[in-house]
Every structure is written in structure tokens, then in C-alpha cells.
mmCIF file with all atom_site columns, C-alpha atoms in Angstrom:
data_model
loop_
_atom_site.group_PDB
_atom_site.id
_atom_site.type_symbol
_atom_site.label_atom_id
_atom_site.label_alt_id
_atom_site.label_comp_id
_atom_site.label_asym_id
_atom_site.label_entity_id
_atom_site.label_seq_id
_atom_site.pdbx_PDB_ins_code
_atom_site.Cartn_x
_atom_site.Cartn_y
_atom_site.Cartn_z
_atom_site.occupancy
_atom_site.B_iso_or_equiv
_atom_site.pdbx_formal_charge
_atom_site.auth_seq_id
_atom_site.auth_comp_id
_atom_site.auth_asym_id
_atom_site.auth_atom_id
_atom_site.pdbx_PDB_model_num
ATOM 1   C CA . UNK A 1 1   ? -27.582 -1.402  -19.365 1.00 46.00 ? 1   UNK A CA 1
ATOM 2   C CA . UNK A 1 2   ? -28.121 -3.090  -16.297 1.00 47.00 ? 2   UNK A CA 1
ATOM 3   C CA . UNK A 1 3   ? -25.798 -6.374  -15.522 1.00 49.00 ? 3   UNK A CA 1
ATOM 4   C CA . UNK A 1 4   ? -26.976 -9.290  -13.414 1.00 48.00 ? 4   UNK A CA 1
ATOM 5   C CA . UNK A 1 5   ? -23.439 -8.281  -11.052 1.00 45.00 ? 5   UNK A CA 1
ATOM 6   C CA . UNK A 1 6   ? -23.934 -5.099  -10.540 1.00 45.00 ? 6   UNK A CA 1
ATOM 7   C CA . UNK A 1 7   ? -27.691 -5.911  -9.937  1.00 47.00 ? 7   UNK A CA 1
ATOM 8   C CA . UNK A 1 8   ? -26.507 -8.893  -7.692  1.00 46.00 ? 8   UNK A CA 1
ATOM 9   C CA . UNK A 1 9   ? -23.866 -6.741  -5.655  1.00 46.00 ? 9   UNK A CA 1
ATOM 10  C CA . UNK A 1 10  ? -26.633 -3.922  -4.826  1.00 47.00 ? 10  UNK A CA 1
ATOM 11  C CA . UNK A 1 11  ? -24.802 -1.572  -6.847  1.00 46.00 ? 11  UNK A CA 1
ATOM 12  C CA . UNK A 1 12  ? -27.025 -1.040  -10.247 1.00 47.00 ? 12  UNK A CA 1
ATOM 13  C CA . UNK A 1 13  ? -28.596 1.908   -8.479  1.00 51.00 ? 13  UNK A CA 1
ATOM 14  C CA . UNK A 1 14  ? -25.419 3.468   -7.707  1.00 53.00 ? 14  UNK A CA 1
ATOM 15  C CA . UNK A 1 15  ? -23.005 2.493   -10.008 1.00 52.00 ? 15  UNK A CA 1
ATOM 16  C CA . UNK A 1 16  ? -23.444 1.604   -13.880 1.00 56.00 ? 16  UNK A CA 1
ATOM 17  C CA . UNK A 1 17  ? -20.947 -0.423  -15.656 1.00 55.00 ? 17  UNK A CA 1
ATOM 18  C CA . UNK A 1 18  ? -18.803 2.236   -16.857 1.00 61.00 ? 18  UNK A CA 1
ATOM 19  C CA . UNK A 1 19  ? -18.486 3.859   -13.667 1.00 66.00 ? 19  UNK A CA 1
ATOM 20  C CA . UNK A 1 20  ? -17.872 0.654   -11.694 1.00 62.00 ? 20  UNK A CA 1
ATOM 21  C CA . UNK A 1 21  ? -15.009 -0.090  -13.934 1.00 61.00 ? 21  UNK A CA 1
ATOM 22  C CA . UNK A 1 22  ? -13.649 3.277   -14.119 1.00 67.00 ? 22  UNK A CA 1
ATOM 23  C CA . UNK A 1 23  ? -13.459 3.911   -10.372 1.00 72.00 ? 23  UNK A CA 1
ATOM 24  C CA . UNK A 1 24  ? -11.623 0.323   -10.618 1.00 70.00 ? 24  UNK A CA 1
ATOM 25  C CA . UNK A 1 25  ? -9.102  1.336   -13.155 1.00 70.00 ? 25  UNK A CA 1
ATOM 26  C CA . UNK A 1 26  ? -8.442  4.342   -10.828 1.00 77.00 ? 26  UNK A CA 1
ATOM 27  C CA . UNK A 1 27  ? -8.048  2.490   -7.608  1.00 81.00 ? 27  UNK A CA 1
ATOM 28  C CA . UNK A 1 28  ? -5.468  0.222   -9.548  1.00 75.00 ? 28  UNK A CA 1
ATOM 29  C CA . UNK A 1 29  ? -3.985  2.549   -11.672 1.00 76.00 ? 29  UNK A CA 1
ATOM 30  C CA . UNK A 1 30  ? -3.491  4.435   -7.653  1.00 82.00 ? 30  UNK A CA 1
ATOM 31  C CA . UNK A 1 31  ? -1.667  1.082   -6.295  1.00 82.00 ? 31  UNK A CA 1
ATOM 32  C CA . UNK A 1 32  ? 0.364   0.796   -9.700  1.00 78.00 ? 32  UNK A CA 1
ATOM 33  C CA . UNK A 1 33  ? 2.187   4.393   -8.299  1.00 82.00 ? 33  UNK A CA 1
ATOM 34  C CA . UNK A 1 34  ? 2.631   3.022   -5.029  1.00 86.00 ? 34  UNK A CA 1
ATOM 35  C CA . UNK A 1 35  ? 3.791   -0.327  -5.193  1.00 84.00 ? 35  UNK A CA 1
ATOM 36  C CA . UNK A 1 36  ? 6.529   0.831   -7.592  1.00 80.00 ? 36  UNK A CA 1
ATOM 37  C CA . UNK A 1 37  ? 8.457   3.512   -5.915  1.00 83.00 ? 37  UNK A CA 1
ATOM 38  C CA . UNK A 1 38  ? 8.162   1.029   -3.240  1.00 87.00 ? 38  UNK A CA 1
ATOM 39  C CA . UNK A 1 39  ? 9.745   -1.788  -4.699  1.00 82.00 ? 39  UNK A CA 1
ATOM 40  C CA . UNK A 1 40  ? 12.319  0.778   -6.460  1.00 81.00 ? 40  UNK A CA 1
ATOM 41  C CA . UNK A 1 41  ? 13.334  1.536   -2.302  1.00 86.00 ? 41  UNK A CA 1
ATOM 42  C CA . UNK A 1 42  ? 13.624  -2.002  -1.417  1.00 86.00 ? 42  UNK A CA 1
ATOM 43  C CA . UNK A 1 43  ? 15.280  -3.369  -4.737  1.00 84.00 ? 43  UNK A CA 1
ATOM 44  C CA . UNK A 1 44  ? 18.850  -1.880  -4.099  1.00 85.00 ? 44  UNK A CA 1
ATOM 45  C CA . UNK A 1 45  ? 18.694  -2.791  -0.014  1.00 87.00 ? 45  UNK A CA 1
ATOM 46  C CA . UNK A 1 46  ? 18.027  -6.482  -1.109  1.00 86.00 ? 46  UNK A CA 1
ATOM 47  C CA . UNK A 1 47  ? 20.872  -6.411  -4.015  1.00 85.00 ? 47  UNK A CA 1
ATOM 48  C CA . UNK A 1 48  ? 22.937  -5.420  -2.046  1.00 86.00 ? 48  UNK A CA 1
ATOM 49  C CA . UNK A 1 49  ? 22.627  -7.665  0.573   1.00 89.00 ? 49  UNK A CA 1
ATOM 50  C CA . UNK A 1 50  ? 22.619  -10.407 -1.993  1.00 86.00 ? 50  UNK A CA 1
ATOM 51  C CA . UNK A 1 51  ? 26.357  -9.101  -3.059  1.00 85.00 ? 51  UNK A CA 1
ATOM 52  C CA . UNK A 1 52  ? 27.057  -8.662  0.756   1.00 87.00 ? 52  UNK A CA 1
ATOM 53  C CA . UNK A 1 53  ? 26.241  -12.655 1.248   1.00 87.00 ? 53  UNK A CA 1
ATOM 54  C CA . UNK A 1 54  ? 28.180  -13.772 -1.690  1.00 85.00 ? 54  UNK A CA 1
ATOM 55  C CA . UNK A 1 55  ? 31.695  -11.885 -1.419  1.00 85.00 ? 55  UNK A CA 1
ATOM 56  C CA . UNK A 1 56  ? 33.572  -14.945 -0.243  1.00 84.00 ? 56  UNK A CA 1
ATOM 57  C CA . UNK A 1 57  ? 32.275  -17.288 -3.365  1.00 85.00 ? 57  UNK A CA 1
ATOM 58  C CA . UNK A 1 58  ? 32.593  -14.039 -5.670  1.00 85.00 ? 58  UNK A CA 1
ATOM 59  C CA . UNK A 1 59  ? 36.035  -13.504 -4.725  1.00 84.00 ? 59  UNK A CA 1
ATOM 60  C CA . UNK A 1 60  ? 36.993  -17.282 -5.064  1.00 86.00 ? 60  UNK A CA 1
ATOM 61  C CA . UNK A 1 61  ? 35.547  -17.324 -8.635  1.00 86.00 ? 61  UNK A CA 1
ATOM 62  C CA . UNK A 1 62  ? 38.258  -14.271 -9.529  1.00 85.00 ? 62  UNK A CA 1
ATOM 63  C CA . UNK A 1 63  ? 40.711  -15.830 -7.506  1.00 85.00 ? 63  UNK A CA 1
ATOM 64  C CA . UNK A 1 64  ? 39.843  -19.367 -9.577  1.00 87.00 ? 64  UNK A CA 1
ATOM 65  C CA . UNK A 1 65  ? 40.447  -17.254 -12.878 1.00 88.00 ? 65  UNK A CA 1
ATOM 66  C CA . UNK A 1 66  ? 37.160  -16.132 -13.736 1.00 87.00 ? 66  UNK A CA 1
ATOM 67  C CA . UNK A 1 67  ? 37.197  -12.755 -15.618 1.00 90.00 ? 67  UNK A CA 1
ATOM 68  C CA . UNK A 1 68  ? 35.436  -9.742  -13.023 1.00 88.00 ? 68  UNK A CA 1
ATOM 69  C CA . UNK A 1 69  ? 33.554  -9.054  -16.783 1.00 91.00 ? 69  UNK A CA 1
ATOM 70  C CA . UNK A 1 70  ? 32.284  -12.398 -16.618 1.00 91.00 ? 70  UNK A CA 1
ATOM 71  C CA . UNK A 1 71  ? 30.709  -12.303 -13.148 1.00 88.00 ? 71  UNK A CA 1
ATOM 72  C CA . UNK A 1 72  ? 28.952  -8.608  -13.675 1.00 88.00 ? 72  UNK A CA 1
ATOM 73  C CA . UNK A 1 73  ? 27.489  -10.393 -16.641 1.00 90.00 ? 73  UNK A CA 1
ATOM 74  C CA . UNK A 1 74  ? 26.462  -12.975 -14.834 1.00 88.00 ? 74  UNK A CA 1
ATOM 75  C CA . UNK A 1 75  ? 24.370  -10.608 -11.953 1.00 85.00 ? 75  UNK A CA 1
ATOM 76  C CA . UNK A 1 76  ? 23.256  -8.889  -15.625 1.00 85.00 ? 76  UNK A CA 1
ATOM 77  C CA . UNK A 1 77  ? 21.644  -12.190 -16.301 1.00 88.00 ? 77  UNK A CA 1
ATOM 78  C CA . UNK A 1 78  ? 20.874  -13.290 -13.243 1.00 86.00 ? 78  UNK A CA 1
ATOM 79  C CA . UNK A 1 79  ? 18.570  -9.844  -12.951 1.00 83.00 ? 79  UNK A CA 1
ATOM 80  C CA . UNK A 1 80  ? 17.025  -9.724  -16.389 1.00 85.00 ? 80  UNK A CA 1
ATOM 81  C CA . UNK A 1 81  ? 15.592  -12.964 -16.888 1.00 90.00 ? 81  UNK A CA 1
ATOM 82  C CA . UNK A 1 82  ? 13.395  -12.943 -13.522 1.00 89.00 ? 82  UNK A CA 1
ATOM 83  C CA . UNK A 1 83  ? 12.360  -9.397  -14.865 1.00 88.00 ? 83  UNK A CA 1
ATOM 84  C CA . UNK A 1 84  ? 11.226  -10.674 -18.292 1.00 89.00 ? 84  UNK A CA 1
ATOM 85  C CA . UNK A 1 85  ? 9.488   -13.875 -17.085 1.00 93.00 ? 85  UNK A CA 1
ATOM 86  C CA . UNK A 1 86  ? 7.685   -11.494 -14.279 1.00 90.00 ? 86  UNK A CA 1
ATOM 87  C CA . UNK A 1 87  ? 7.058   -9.337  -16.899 1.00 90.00 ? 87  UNK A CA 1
ATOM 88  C CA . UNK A 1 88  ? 5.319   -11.635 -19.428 1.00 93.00 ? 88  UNK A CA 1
ATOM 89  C CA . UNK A 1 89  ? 3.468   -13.208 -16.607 1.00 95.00 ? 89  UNK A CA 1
ATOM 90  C CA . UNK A 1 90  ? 2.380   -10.062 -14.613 1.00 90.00 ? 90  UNK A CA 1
ATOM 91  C CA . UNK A 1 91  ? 0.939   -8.568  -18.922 1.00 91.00 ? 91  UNK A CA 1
ATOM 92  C CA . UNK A 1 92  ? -0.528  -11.830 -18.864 1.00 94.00 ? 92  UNK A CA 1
ATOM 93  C CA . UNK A 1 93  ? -2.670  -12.048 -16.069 1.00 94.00 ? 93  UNK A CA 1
ATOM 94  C CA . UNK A 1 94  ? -3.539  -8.769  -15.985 1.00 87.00 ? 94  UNK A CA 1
ATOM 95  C CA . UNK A 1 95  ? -5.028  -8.725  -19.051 1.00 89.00 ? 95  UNK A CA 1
ATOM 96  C CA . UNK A 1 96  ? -6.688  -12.437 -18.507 1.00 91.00 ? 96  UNK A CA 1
ATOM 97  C CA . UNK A 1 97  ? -8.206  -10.659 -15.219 1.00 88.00 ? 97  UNK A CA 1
ATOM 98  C CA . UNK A 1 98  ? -9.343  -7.601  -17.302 1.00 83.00 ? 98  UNK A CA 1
ATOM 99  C CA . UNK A 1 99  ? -10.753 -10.289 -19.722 1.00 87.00 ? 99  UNK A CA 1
ATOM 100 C CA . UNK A 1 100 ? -12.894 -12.248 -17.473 1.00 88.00 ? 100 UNK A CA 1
ATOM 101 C CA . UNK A 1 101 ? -13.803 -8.748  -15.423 1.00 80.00 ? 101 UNK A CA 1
ATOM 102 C CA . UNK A 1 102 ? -15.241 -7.099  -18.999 1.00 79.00 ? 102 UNK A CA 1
ATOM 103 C CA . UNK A 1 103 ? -16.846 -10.331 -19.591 1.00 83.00 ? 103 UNK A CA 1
ATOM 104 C CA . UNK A 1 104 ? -18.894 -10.489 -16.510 1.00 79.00 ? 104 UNK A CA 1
ATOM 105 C CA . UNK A 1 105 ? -19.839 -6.299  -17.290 1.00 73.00 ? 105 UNK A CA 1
ATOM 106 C CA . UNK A 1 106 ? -20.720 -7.408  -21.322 1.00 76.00 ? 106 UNK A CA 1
ATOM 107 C CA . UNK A 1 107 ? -18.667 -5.175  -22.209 1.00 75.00 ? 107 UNK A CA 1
ATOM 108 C CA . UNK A 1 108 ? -15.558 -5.605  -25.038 1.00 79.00 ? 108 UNK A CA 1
ATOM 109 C CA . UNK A 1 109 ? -11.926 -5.689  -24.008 1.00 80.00 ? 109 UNK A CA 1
ATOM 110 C CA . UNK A 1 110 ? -9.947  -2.767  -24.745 1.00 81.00 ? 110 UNK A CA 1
ATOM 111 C CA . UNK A 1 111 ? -5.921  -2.996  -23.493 1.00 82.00 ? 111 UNK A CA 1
ATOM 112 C CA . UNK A 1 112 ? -4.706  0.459   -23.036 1.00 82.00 ? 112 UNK A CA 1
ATOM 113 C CA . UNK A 1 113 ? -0.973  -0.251  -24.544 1.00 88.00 ? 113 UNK A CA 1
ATOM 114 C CA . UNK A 1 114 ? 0.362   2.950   -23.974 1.00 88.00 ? 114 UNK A CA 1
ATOM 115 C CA . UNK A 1 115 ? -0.304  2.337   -19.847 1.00 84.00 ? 115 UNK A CA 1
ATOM 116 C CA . UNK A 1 116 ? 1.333   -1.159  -20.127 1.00 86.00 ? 116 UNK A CA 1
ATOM 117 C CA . UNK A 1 117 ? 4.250   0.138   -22.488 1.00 90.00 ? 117 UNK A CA 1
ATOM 118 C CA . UNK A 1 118 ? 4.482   2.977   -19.623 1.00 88.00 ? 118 UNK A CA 1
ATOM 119 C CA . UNK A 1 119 ? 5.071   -0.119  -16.672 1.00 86.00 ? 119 UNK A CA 1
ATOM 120 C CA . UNK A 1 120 ? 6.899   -2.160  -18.681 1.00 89.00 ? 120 UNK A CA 1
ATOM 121 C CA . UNK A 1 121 ? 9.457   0.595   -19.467 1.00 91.00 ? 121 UNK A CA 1
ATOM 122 C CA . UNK A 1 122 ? 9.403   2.064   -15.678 1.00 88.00 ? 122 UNK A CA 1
ATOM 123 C CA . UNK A 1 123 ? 9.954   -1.604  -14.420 1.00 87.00 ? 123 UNK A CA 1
ATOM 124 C CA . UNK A 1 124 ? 13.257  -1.911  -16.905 1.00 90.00 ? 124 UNK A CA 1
ATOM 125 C CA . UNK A 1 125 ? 14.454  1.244   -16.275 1.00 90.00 ? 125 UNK A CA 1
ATOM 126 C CA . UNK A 1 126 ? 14.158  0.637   -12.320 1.00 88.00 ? 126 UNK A CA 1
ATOM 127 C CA . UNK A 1 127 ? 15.789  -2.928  -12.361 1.00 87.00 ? 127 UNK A CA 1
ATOM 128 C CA . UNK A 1 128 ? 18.342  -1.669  -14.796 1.00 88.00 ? 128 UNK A CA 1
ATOM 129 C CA . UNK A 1 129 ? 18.975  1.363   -12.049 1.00 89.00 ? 129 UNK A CA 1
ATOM 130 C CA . UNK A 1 130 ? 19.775  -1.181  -9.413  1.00 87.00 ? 130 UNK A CA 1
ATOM 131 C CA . UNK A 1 131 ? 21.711  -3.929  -11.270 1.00 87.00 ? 131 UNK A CA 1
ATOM 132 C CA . UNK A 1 132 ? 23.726  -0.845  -12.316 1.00 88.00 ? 132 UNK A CA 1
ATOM 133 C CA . UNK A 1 133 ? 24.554  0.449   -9.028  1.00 87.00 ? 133 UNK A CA 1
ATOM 134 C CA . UNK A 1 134 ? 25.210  -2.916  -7.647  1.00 88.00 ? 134 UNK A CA 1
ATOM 135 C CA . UNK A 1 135 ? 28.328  -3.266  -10.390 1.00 89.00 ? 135 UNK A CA 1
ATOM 136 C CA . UNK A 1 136 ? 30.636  -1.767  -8.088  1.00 89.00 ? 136 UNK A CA 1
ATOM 137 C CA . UNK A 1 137 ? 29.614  -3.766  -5.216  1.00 87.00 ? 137 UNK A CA 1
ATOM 138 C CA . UNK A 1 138 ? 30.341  -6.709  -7.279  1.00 87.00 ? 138 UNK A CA 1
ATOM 139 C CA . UNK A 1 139 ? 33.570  -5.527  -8.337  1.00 86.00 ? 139 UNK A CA 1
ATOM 140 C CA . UNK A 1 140 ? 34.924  -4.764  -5.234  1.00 85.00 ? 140 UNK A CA 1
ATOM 141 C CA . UNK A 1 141 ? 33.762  -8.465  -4.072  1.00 83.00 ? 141 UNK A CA 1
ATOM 142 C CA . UNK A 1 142 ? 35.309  -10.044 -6.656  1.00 81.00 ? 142 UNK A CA 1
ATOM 143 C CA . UNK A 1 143 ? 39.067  -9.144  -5.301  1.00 76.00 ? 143 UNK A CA 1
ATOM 144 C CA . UNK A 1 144 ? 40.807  -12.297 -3.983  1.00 69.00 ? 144 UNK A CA 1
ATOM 145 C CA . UNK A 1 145 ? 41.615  -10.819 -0.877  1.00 70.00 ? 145 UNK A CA 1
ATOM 146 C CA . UNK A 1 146 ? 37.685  -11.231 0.194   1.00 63.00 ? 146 UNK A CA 1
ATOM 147 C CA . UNK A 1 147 ? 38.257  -15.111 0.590   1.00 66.00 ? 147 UNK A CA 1
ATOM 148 C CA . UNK A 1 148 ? 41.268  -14.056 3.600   1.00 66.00 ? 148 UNK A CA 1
ATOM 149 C CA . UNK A 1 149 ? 38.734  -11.867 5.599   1.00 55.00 ? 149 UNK A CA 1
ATOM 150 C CA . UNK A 1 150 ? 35.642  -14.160 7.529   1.00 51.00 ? 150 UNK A CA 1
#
């Protein structure tokens, strides 16, 4: 079946639909395992940094009273909800995306859940990894003796 974009990009010689698509799925399915070890090396630099800036207003919250329980769960929270709203949005779009690409092919949308379920879960896990190793950090900043050194 020949499709007015493929016909209109040159292609429908070369390429039919399901081989277009295919070699797409690849490509991104190739930048999926890139991008994420990638963020998983620059994720614990940046959180720590962020505990590195706020020491001084970390330790004046223990020294004002504030539980150290309280302020881990506060980075807990401050950490997952940016994950699930980038989550929904990123499962969103992508499947909009693959929507309006299948639509331009004819072709009906099938969502490969296991492959989402798969990101999803490497995503937590990852996040999870670095708010986890960013608890001592935290701890150790919340001591009142961080508001004497500047």
C-alpha cells in the first residue's frame, strides 16, 4: 500500500510503510538507551550540587527544630512529583506523536506496553537511585553547625 507521504518524500520505492516505521522505532528505541544512562550520569552530579547550594538553609531548618526525617521527606517529594508529572507527560506525547505518525501511514495504533512499562520502571528505579544516595548528603547538611561555616 502506497501512502501519499512516503510517495511525497521520494521514499515509496525504497521504503514501504512498515519498513519506514520500523527503522523509526529502531532509531528511537537506539536514543531511548542513550539518553538514559546519560541522564542516570548527570542526575547525581546535579543533586548533589543542589544539596551542596542549600546546606546553610538546610541546616537552619534543623537548627529551627525541624525533624532531619522531615527534610529527607521533603527532597523525597521534592524528586517524585517532577518524575510523575514528566512521566505522564513524556507517555502522553509520545503516544499522541505515534498517533498522528500512524495516522499519516493509515495504519492502526498499536502501544507496545511492555516497552513503556520497561521506561517507566528504569526511569523510577534511576531517580529513586539518586534521591537515595543524596540522603546522606542531606543529613550531613542538616547539622546546625553548617549555618557557622560560610
Amino acid at each position: 500500500m502506497e501512502t501519499p507521504l512516503l510517495h511525497g518524500l521520494g521514499l515509496h520505492k525504497t521504503f514501504g510503510p512498515d519498513q519506514a516505521l520500523a527503522g523509526a522505532g529502531l532509531t528511537l528505541q537506539a536514543g531511548e538507551i542513550v539518553v538514559l544512562p546519560l541522564a542516570g550520569i548527570s542526575l547525581p552530579v546535579l543533586a548533589q550540587e543542589q544539596v551542596r547550594e542549600r546546606r546553610r538553609s538546610l541546616g537552619a531548618l534543623s537548627a529551627t527544630g525541624v525533624p532531619v526525617r522531615v527534610i529527607v521527606r521533603s527532597l523525597l517529594w521534592q524528586n517524585g512529583i517532577p518524575l510523575l508529572l514528566g512521566i505522564v507527560v513524556a507517555t502522553v506525547t509520545g503516544i499522541a506523536v505515534t498517533a498522528l505518525s500512524r495516522r499519516l501511514f493509515r495504519e492502526g495504533l498499536y502501544v507496545d506496553w511492555s516497552s513503556v512499562g520497561l521506561l517507566i520502571a528504569a526511569t523510577v528505579a534511576m531517580v529513586a537511585l539518586v534521591t537515595a544516595s543524596t540522603v546522606p548528603s542531606v543529613r550531613s547538611a542538616a547539622r546546625s553547625e553548617n549555618l557557622r561555616t560560610e
